[in-house]
Tab-separated table of C-alpha atoms in Angstrom:
chain	number	residue	atom	x	y	z
R	1	MET	CA	21.970	9.005	15.449
R	2	ASN	CA	22.330	7.934	19.103
R	3	HIS	CA	21.306	4.527	20.467
R	4	LEU	CA	18.032	5.778	21.990
R	5	MET	CA	16.928	7.436	18.746
R	6	LYS	CA	17.721	4.270	16.776
R	7	LYS	CA	15.629	2.232	19.200
R	8	VAL	CA	12.684	4.669	18.933
R	9	CYS	CA	12.850	4.567	15.127
R	10	LEU	CA	12.898	0.766	15.157
R	11	ILE	CA	9.842	0.619	17.419
R	12	LEU	CA	7.992	3.103	15.192
R	13	PHE	CA	8.901	1.102	12.114
R	14	ILE	CA	7.609	-2.145	13.635
R	15	PHE	CA	4.411	-0.400	14.726
R	16	LEU	CA	3.810	0.993	11.250
R	17	VAL	CA	4.366	-2.397	9.622
R	18	GLU	CA	1.940	-4.057	12.048
R	19	TRP	CA	-0.611	-1.277	11.489
R	20	THR	CA	-0.288	-1.302	7.711
R	21	TYR	CA	-0.500	-5.049	7.133
R	22	ALA	CA	-3.201	-6.936	8.982
R	23	GLN	CA	-1.820	-10.096	10.541
R	24	PRO	CA	-3.598	-13.442	9.906
R	25	ALA	CA	-5.708	-14.906	12.692
R	26	LEU	CA	-6.759	-18.532	13.179
R	27	ASP	CA	-10.458	-19.310	13.428
R	28	THR	CA	-12.588	-22.446	13.534
R	29	ILE	CA	-15.744	-22.602	11.480
R	30	PRO	CA	-18.510	-24.979	12.589
R	31	SER	CA	-19.873	-27.061	9.711
R	32	LYS	CA	-23.076	-29.061	9.791
R	33	ILE	CA	-22.304	-30.458	6.348
R	34	LEU	CA	-18.882	-31.787	7.376
R	35	ASN	CA	-20.018	-32.543	10.926
R	36	GLU	CA	-16.863	-30.940	12.338
R	37	ASN	CA	-15.101	-27.640	12.919
R	38	ARG	CA	-12.671	-26.581	10.191
R	39	LEU	CA	-9.549	-24.557	10.894
R	40	VAL	CA	-9.071	-21.439	8.761
R	41	SER	CA	-6.684	-18.489	8.613
R	42	VAL	CA	-8.254	-15.070	8.094
R	43	SER	CA	-6.541	-11.823	7.132
R	44	LEU	CA	-8.574	-8.622	7.037
R	45	PRO	CA	-7.513	-5.511	5.100
R	46	ALA	CA	-5.553	-2.853	6.960
R	47	SER	CA	-8.352	-0.349	6.280
R	48	TYR	CA	-11.098	-2.706	7.492
R	49	LYS	CA	-11.773	-0.927	10.804
R	50	ARG	CA	-11.412	2.569	9.334
R	51	SER	CA	-13.590	2.055	6.247
R	52	ARG	CA	-16.699	0.717	7.929
R	53	GLU	CA	-18.896	0.863	4.817
R	54	GLN	CA	-16.391	-0.658	2.409
R	55	LYS	CA	-16.865	-4.200	1.154
R	56	TYR	CA	-13.857	-6.174	-0.063
R	57	PRO	CA	-13.129	-8.927	-2.592
R	58	LEU	CA	-12.858	-12.384	-1.048
R	59	LEU	CA	-9.926	-14.706	-1.755
R	60	ILE	CA	-10.315	-18.310	-0.579
R	61	VAL	CA	-7.032	-20.235	-0.553
R	62	LEU	CA	-6.951	-24.022	-0.237
R	63	ASP	CA	-3.912	-25.810	1.251
R	64	ALA	CA	-3.552	-22.856	3.613
R	65	GLU	CA	-0.643	-24.410	5.512
R	66	TYR	CA	1.721	-23.384	2.741
R	67	MET	CA	-0.414	-21.435	0.247
R	68	PHE	CA	-1.759	-18.699	2.528
R	69	ASP	CA	1.523	-16.804	2.903
R	70	ALA	CA	2.228	-17.138	-0.819
R	71	PHE	CA	-0.754	-14.823	-1.390
R	72	HIS	CA	-0.662	-12.722	1.775
R	73	GLY	CA	2.840	-11.346	1.190
R	74	PRO	CA	2.470	-10.269	-2.466
R	75	LEU	CA	-0.959	-8.759	-1.792
R	76	SER	CA	0.381	-6.686	1.117
R	77	TYR	CA	3.301	-5.479	-0.981
R	78	ALA	CA	1.262	-4.640	-4.081
R	79	ASN	CA	-1.474	-2.924	-2.082
R	80	TYR	CA	1.134	-0.624	-0.557
R	81	TRP	CA	1.750	0.686	-4.096
R	82	ASP	CA	-1.987	0.585	-4.923
R	83	ASP	CA	-1.370	-1.940	-7.703
R	84	LEU	CA	-3.768	-4.489	-6.203
R	85	PRO	CA	-6.826	-3.941	-4.010
R	86	GLU	CA	-7.127	-4.889	-0.394
R	87	MET	CA	-9.099	-8.071	0.087
R	88	ILE	CA	-10.275	-10.508	2.718
R	89	ILE	CA	-8.075	-13.616	2.552
R	90	VAL	CA	-9.386	-16.877	4.001
R	91	GLY	CA	-7.194	-19.974	3.990
R	92	ILE	CA	-8.621	-23.475	4.471
R	93	HIS	CA	-6.261	-25.771	6.394
R	94	GLN	CA	-6.326	-29.273	4.917
R	95	ASN	CA	-3.248	-31.160	6.068
R	96	ARG	CA	-3.922	-31.413	9.796
R	97	ASN	CA	-5.736	-34.764	9.628
R	98	LYS	CA	-5.162	-35.545	5.943
R	99	GLU	CA	-8.385	-33.751	4.998
R	100	ARG	CA	-6.896	-32.863	1.618
R	101	GLU	CA	-7.468	-36.292	0.083
R	102	SER	CA	-10.966	-36.730	1.494
R	103	ASP	CA	-11.936	-33.124	0.648
R	104	CYS	CA	-11.107	-33.797	-2.999
R	105	LYS	CA	-12.598	-37.281	-3.263
R	106	ILE	CA	-14.304	-38.023	-6.590
R	107	GLU	CA	-16.241	-40.838	-8.231
R	108	PRO	CA	-13.762	-42.140	-10.869
R	109	SER	CA	-16.342	-43.061	-13.498
R	110	THR	CA	-18.000	-39.624	-13.522
R	111	GLY	CA	-15.051	-37.472	-12.485
R	112	LEU	CA	-17.314	-35.599	-10.047
R	113	PRO	CA	-17.128	-35.122	-6.265
R	114	GLU	CA	-18.614	-37.881	-4.136
R	115	GLU	CA	-19.066	-38.593	-0.408
R	116	GLU	CA	-16.546	-36.444	1.537
R	117	GLY	CA	-15.633	-34.616	-1.668
R	118	ALA	CA	-19.272	-33.757	-2.364
R	119	ASN	CA	-19.670	-32.561	1.227
R	120	PHE	CA	-16.566	-30.371	0.993
R	121	PHE	CA	-17.835	-28.948	-2.317
R	122	GLU	CA	-21.074	-27.877	-0.605
R	123	PHE	CA	-19.241	-26.609	2.487
R	124	LEU	CA	-16.834	-24.433	0.514
R	125	GLY	CA	-19.327	-23.111	-2.003
R	126	GLY	CA	-22.243	-22.632	0.365
R	127	GLU	CA	-21.773	-22.960	4.102
R	128	LEU	CA	-18.365	-21.278	4.294
R	129	ILE	CA	-19.228	-18.312	2.065
R	130	THR	CA	-22.527	-17.772	3.905
R	131	TYR	CA	-20.640	-17.767	7.218
R	132	LEU	CA	-18.034	-15.302	5.915
R	133	GLN	CA	-20.692	-12.974	4.520
R	134	LYS	CA	-22.311	-12.809	7.949
R	135	GLN	CA	-19.028	-12.287	9.794
R	136	TYR	CA	-17.235	-9.911	7.432
R	137	ARG	CA	-17.948	-7.284	4.780
R	138	VAL	CA	-17.509	-9.588	1.798
R	139	GLY	CA	-18.036	-7.944	-1.582
R	140	SER	CA	-19.407	-9.424	-4.773
R	141	PHE	CA	-16.051	-10.482	-6.279
R	142	LYS	CA	-14.764	-13.867	-5.126
R	143	ILE	CA	-11.561	-15.746	-5.986
R	144	VAL	CA	-10.613	-19.345	-5.246
R	145	SER	CA	-7.157	-20.895	-5.504
R	146	GLY	CA	-5.413	-24.222	-5.058
R	147	VAL	CA	-2.402	-26.246	-6.129
R	148	GLY	CA	-2.240	-29.729	-7.612
R	149	LEU	CA	-5.249	-31.719	-6.428
R	150	THR	CA	-6.981	-28.739	-4.772
R	151	GLY	CA	-6.298	-26.564	-7.830
R	152	ALA	CA	-8.179	-29.025	-10.004
R	153	PHE	CA	-10.991	-29.270	-7.443
R	154	THR	CA	-11.772	-25.554	-7.834
R	155	ASN	CA	-12.840	-26.263	-11.428
R	156	PHE	CA	-15.962	-28.022	-10.188
R	157	TYR	CA	-17.481	-24.634	-9.365
R	158	LEU	CA	-17.350	-23.804	-13.074
R	159	TYR	CA	-19.677	-26.725	-13.733
R	160	LYS	CA	-22.527	-24.949	-11.939
R	161	ASP	CA	-25.078	-22.984	-13.983
R	162	GLN	CA	-24.135	-19.871	-12.013
R	163	PRO	CA	-20.482	-20.176	-10.898
R	164	ILE	CA	-20.005	-18.944	-7.330
R	165	PHE	CA	-16.489	-17.664	-7.949
R	166	ASN	CA	-15.525	-14.925	-10.390
R	167	ALA	CA	-11.841	-15.861	-10.595
R	168	TYR	CA	-9.889	-19.142	-10.476
R	169	ILE	CA	-6.165	-19.480	-9.765
R	170	SER	CA	-4.487	-22.893	-9.881
R	171	PHE	CA	-0.975	-24.253	-10.108
R	172	GLY	CA	0.071	-27.634	-11.519
R	173	GLN	CA	-3.483	-28.998	-11.516
R	174	GLU	CA	-3.862	-32.747	-11.102
R	175	LEU	CA	-6.868	-32.845	-13.394
R	176	MET	CA	-9.823	-35.103	-12.675
R	177	PRO	CA	-11.236	-37.283	-15.506
R	178	GLU	CA	-12.168	-35.314	-18.654
R	179	MET	CA	-11.434	-32.007	-16.972
R	180	GLU	CA	-9.117	-30.869	-19.772
R	181	THR	CA	-12.122	-30.841	-22.108
R	182	ARG	CA	-14.922	-30.041	-19.668
R	183	VAL	CA	-13.418	-26.780	-18.379
R	184	PRO	CA	-12.938	-25.221	-21.849
R	185	ALA	CA	-16.430	-26.381	-22.808
R	186	ARG	CA	-17.914	-24.629	-19.782
R	187	LEU	CA	-15.967	-21.404	-20.327
R	188	ALA	CA	-17.184	-21.345	-23.919
R	189	VAL	CA	-20.807	-20.976	-22.784
R	190	ILE	CA	-20.648	-19.157	-19.414
R	191	PRO	CA	-22.213	-15.688	-19.890
R	192	GLN	CA	-20.729	-13.852	-16.876
R	193	ASN	CA	-17.194	-12.511	-16.521
R	194	ILE	CA	-14.728	-15.232	-15.502
R	195	PHE	CA	-11.022	-14.792	-14.802
R	196	TYR	CA	-9.072	-18.020	-15.205
R	197	TYR	CA	-5.353	-18.416	-14.482
R	198	HIS	CA	-3.385	-21.654	-14.335
R	199	SER	CA	0.213	-22.730	-14.676
R	200	SER	CA	2.489	-25.722	-15.019
R	201	ALA	CA	6.200	-26.233	-14.463
R	202	ASP	CA	9.016	-28.413	-15.727
R	203	GLY	CA	8.889	-30.123	-12.344
R	204	ASP	CA	5.297	-31.301	-12.816
R	205	LEU	CA	4.749	-34.906	-13.823
R	206	PRO	CA	4.910	-35.423	-17.620
R	207	GLU	CA	1.277	-36.579	-17.697
R	208	THR	CA	0.225	-33.456	-15.776
R	209	GLN	CA	2.058	-31.202	-18.220
R	210	LYS	CA	0.555	-33.030	-21.192
R	211	ARG	CA	-3.029	-32.708	-19.975
R	212	LEU	CA	-2.624	-29.061	-18.990
R	213	ALA	CA	-1.154	-28.295	-22.416
R	214	GLN	CA	-4.153	-29.986	-24.005
R	215	MET	CA	-6.518	-27.913	-21.877
R	216	ASP	CA	-4.637	-24.766	-22.896
R	217	SER	CA	-4.945	-25.691	-26.582
R	218	LEU	CA	-8.723	-25.887	-26.152
R	219	MET	CA	-8.872	-22.676	-24.134
R	220	ASN	CA	-7.040	-20.484	-26.632
R	221	PRO	CA	-9.726	-20.557	-29.351
R	222	ILE	CA	-12.286	-19.194	-26.859
R	223	LYS	CA	-12.350	-15.528	-27.872
R	224	LYS	CA	-15.077	-14.161	-25.637
R	225	PRO	CA	-14.938	-10.670	-24.089
R	226	ASN	CA	-16.148	-12.047	-20.752
R	227	ILE	CA	-13.422	-14.709	-20.416
R	228	PHE	CA	-10.024	-13.488	-19.191
R	229	TYR	CA	-7.622	-16.386	-19.586
R	230	ARG	CA	-3.895	-16.874	-18.984
R	231	TYR	CA	-1.658	-19.944	-18.860
R	232	ASP	CA	1.987	-19.818	-17.754
R	233	LYS	CA	4.534	-22.597	-18.196
R	234	PHE	CA	7.527	-22.070	-15.931
R	235	LYS	CA	10.895	-23.504	-16.894
R	236	ASP	CA	13.354	-24.661	-14.238
R	237	ALA	CA	10.593	-24.592	-11.611
R	238	SER	CA	9.291	-27.381	-9.420
R	239	HIS	CA	5.670	-28.303	-8.806
R	240	TYR	CA	5.630	-26.118	-5.675
R	241	SER	CA	8.074	-23.330	-6.600
R	242	GLN	CA	5.851	-22.388	-9.555
R	243	VAL	CA	3.468	-20.922	-6.974
R	244	LEU	CA	5.934	-18.147	-6.128
R	245	HIS	CA	6.287	-17.367	-9.827
R	246	GLY	CA	2.597	-17.595	-10.562
R	247	VAL	CA	0.865	-15.763	-7.708
R	248	PRO	CA	1.918	-12.247	-8.826
R	249	ASN	CA	1.164	-13.096	-12.460
R	250	ALA	CA	-2.296	-14.352	-11.553
R	251	LEU	CA	-3.201	-11.382	-9.373
R	252	TYR	CA	-1.949	-8.809	-11.864
R	253	HIS	CA	-3.786	-10.650	-14.627
R	254	ILE	CA	-7.071	-10.489	-12.737
R	255	PHE	CA	-6.731	-6.908	-11.518
R	256	SER	CA	-5.026	-5.316	-14.523
R	257	VAL	CA	-7.779	-2.717	-14.976
R	258	TYR	CA	-7.679	-1.851	-11.250
R	259	GLN	CA	-4.114	-0.577	-11.390
R	260	PRO	CA	-3.247	3.119	-11.768
R	261	ILE	CA	-2.518	4.216	-15.327
R	262	SER	CA	0.983	2.926	-16.024
R	263	ILE	CA	3.486	4.197	-18.576
R	264	THR	CA	2.528	1.291	-20.841
R	265	GLU	CA	-1.204	1.979	-20.542
R	266	TYR	CA	-0.573	5.670	-21.098
R	267	LYS	CA	1.434	5.122	-24.283
R	268	GLU	CA	-0.535	2.225	-25.777
R	269	LYS	CA	-4.116	3.156	-24.867
R	270	LEU	CA	-4.477	6.744	-23.705
R	271	LEU	CA	-2.000	8.813	-25.711
R	272	ILE	CA	-3.080	7.326	-29.049
R	273	LEU	CA	-6.674	8.529	-28.669
R	274	ASN	CA	-7.931	11.323	-30.904
R	275	LYS	CA	-10.642	12.292	-28.431
R	276	GLY	CA	-12.546	10.951	-25.423
R	277	TYR	CA	-9.721	11.197	-22.879
R	278	VAL	CA	-12.051	11.975	-19.971
R	279	ASP	CA	-14.448	9.262	-21.131
R	280	TYR	CA	-11.536	6.804	-21.077
R	281	LEU	CA	-10.900	7.710	-17.443
R	282	THR	CA	-14.526	7.431	-16.304
R	283	ASN	CA	-14.966	4.151	-18.211
R	284	LYS	CA	-11.886	2.703	-16.496
R	285	TYR	CA	-13.327	3.323	-13.043
R	286	GLN	CA	-16.815	2.235	-14.081
R	287	THR	CA	-15.292	-1.066	-15.201
R	288	ILE	CA	-13.583	-1.434	-11.816
R	289	GLU	CA	-16.887	-0.869	-10.026
R	290	THR	CA	-18.867	-3.181	-12.304
R	291	THR	CA	-16.312	-5.990	-12.325
R	292	PHE	CA	-14.991	-5.959	-8.766
R	293	GLY	CA	-17.814	-4.241	-6.872
R	294	MET	CA	-15.397	-1.526	-5.697
R	295	LYS	CA	-16.149	2.200	-5.847
R	296	PHE	CA	-13.584	4.824	-4.894
R	297	ASN	CA	-12.308	8.222	-5.984
R	298	ILE	CA	-10.377	8.423	-9.224
R	299	ARG	CA	-6.694	8.549	-8.320
R	300	ALA	CA	-5.029	11.955	-8.538
R	301	SER	CA	-2.201	10.364	-10.545
R	302	ASP	CA	-4.712	9.175	-13.146
R	303	PHE	CA	-6.093	12.720	-13.491
R	304	ARG	CA	-2.538	13.897	-14.178
R	305	ALA	CA	-1.971	11.148	-16.744
R	306	VAL	CA	-5.114	12.180	-18.632
R	307	GLU	CA	-4.060	15.829	-18.376
R	308	ALA	CA	-0.717	14.946	-19.980
R	309	ALA	CA	-2.422	13.078	-22.846
R	310	ILE	CA	-4.813	15.991	-23.467
R	311	VAL	CA	-1.990	18.534	-23.543
R	312	SER	CA	0.197	16.322	-25.763
R	313	ASN	CA	-2.632	16.052	-28.299
R	314	ASN	CA	-3.692	19.721	-28.052
R	315	ALA	CA	-7.233	18.690	-27.062
R	316	PHE	CA	-7.430	21.547	-24.577
R	317	ASP	CA	-11.234	21.754	-24.408
R	318	GLU	CA	-11.227	18.422	-22.565
R	319	LEU	CA	-9.326	20.048	-19.701
R	320	LYS	CA	-12.544	21.843	-18.676
R	321	LYS	CA	-14.407	18.526	-18.591
R	322	LEU	CA	-11.543	16.965	-16.630
R	323	SER	CA	-11.662	19.876	-14.176
R	324	GLU	CA	-15.387	19.325	-13.585
R	325	LEU	CA	-14.756	15.653	-12.889
R	326	ALA	CA	-11.953	16.526	-10.451
R	327	ARG	CA	-14.210	18.912	-8.552
R	328	LYS	CA	-16.752	16.119	-8.135
R	329	HIS	CA	-14.165	13.728	-6.689
R	330	TYR	CA	-11.980	16.210	-4.776
R	331	PRO	CA	-14.076	19.311	-3.962
R	332	LYS	CA	-11.667	20.585	-1.285
R	333	ALA	CA	-8.438	19.901	-3.172
R	334	MET	CA	-6.603	22.160	-5.621
R	335	LEU	CA	-6.813	19.669	-8.507
R	336	ALA	CA	-9.930	21.081	-10.218
R	337	ASP	CA	-8.748	24.718	-10.133
R	338	TYR	CA	-5.298	23.657	-11.288
R	339	LEU	CA	-6.734	21.860	-14.324
R	340	LEU	CA	-8.938	24.852	-15.128
R	341	ALA	CA	-5.871	27.083	-14.877
R	342	VAL	CA	-3.997	24.848	-17.320
R	343	TYR	CA	-6.962	25.114	-19.711
R	344	TYR	CA	-6.881	28.936	-19.610
R	345	GLU	CA	-3.079	28.943	-19.876
R	346	ARG	CA	-3.108	26.675	-22.951
R	347	THR	CA	-5.871	28.655	-24.647
R	348	GLY	CA	-4.073	31.976	-24.125
R	349	ASP	CA	-6.193	33.548	-21.356
R	350	ASN	CA	-3.415	34.285	-18.866
R	351	LYS	CA	-5.561	36.539	-16.677
R	352	LYS	CA	-8.037	33.745	-15.919
R	353	ALA	CA	-5.193	31.236	-15.619
R	354	ILE	CA	-3.511	33.358	-12.921
R	355	LYS	CA	-6.817	33.669	-11.050
R	356	SER	CA	-7.360	29.887	-11.130
R	357	PHE	CA	-3.793	29.159	-9.997
R	358	ASN	CA	-4.316	31.619	-7.119
R	359	ASN	CA	-7.627	29.924	-6.233
R	360	ALA	CA	-5.863	26.579	-6.155
R	361	PHE	CA	-3.230	27.979	-3.794
R	362	PHE	CA	-5.819	28.287	-1.005
R	363	LEU	CA	-7.067	24.694	-1.359
R	364	THR	CA	-5.641	21.384	-0.121
R	365	PRO	CA	-2.542	20.019	-1.907
R	366	ILE	CA	-3.027	16.662	-3.597
R	367	GLY	CA	-0.606	14.253	-5.227
R	368	ASP	CA	2.332	16.217	-6.614
R	369	LEU	CA	0.395	19.503	-6.650
R	370	THR	CA	1.693	21.924	-3.999
R	371	LYS	CA	1.093	25.506	-2.940
R	372	ASP	CA	4.574	26.484	-4.109
R	373	MET	CA	3.795	25.067	-7.545
R	374	MET	CA	0.562	27.089	-7.781
R	375	MET	CA	2.376	30.293	-6.798
R	376	ASP	CA	5.208	29.677	-9.257
R	377	ARG	CA	2.813	28.912	-12.126
R	378	ALA	CA	0.794	32.074	-11.413
R	379	ASN	CA	3.915	34.252	-11.178
R	380	SER	CA	5.301	32.864	-14.445
R	381	LEU	CA	2.280	34.232	-16.309
R	382	LYS	CA	2.492	37.777	-14.954
């Protein structure tokens, strides 16, 4: 490859990276409650301008000076593989004028926000979200995250009758008074779905580790289908390095059902079914829509995973139902006719199988289905 070609390839690569991953932008948000403008970082999804009707989950990150990139990088990487959804990320800068301490100010006797802390609580939970909903296409699912003092502060939103946030991510929380008992008590009675992730590390203060372990011991007995809880304790990690360990764990914990059907899910949940393979698939995507407010076509790879489970268990009649579902989601693609062809092939009607493979040949390839494959499958049955 000559020098000019290498240079062209490098420029194209840089362009694609910039196009694929939206770069953060600084913004100032006017606040009447705080009586000042607050600096924030905002990253919009790469598809934001193309998908003009799509709404996205909102992730609010406190301590944005060092926490924003800890989320932005893993989310960009995982979204490339469709493991995690695109989302609007908003980081609140708090170390410019030592806002962090005043933002998290509490009344020691009650353990609740007071003065500047009470104002920041109202700003974050009301004024900021209202502003973001007007400026951007914010969906119904909202996440908040912090570390140390700010991580503990996010718990105050659980104290509300109707928590504003659906998911909470915190690292090495410096718990406010009675928080180790109050948070489990609230989660035990909250009726809506709540995702709660927190962690500690060997590098946290001994008192911090002790209180977080106590909170975990009270969390574990809460066996409610609407509470999705995880606690990680990282060995040989510092108070701040635990963030790099915990961010992927937290995000994959929250969005486990969003991910494409993995080998583990296929073996442990799908393959063991005696029936209802197509129902499993539709229920998975209904759960995604209900939980995260996101509606999109069933992935072609998930259709193929269900096809494999049906064939492995000789439940061939479900292939017709799967084909009908594929036609609904991908009317111009070859997937539906391919699945119908497999049904006829497996039930011994080679004539109809050949016809369906030939029909698929003239439609749009999708996933790993190609025109050559359709021709080869048809010819093999002649």
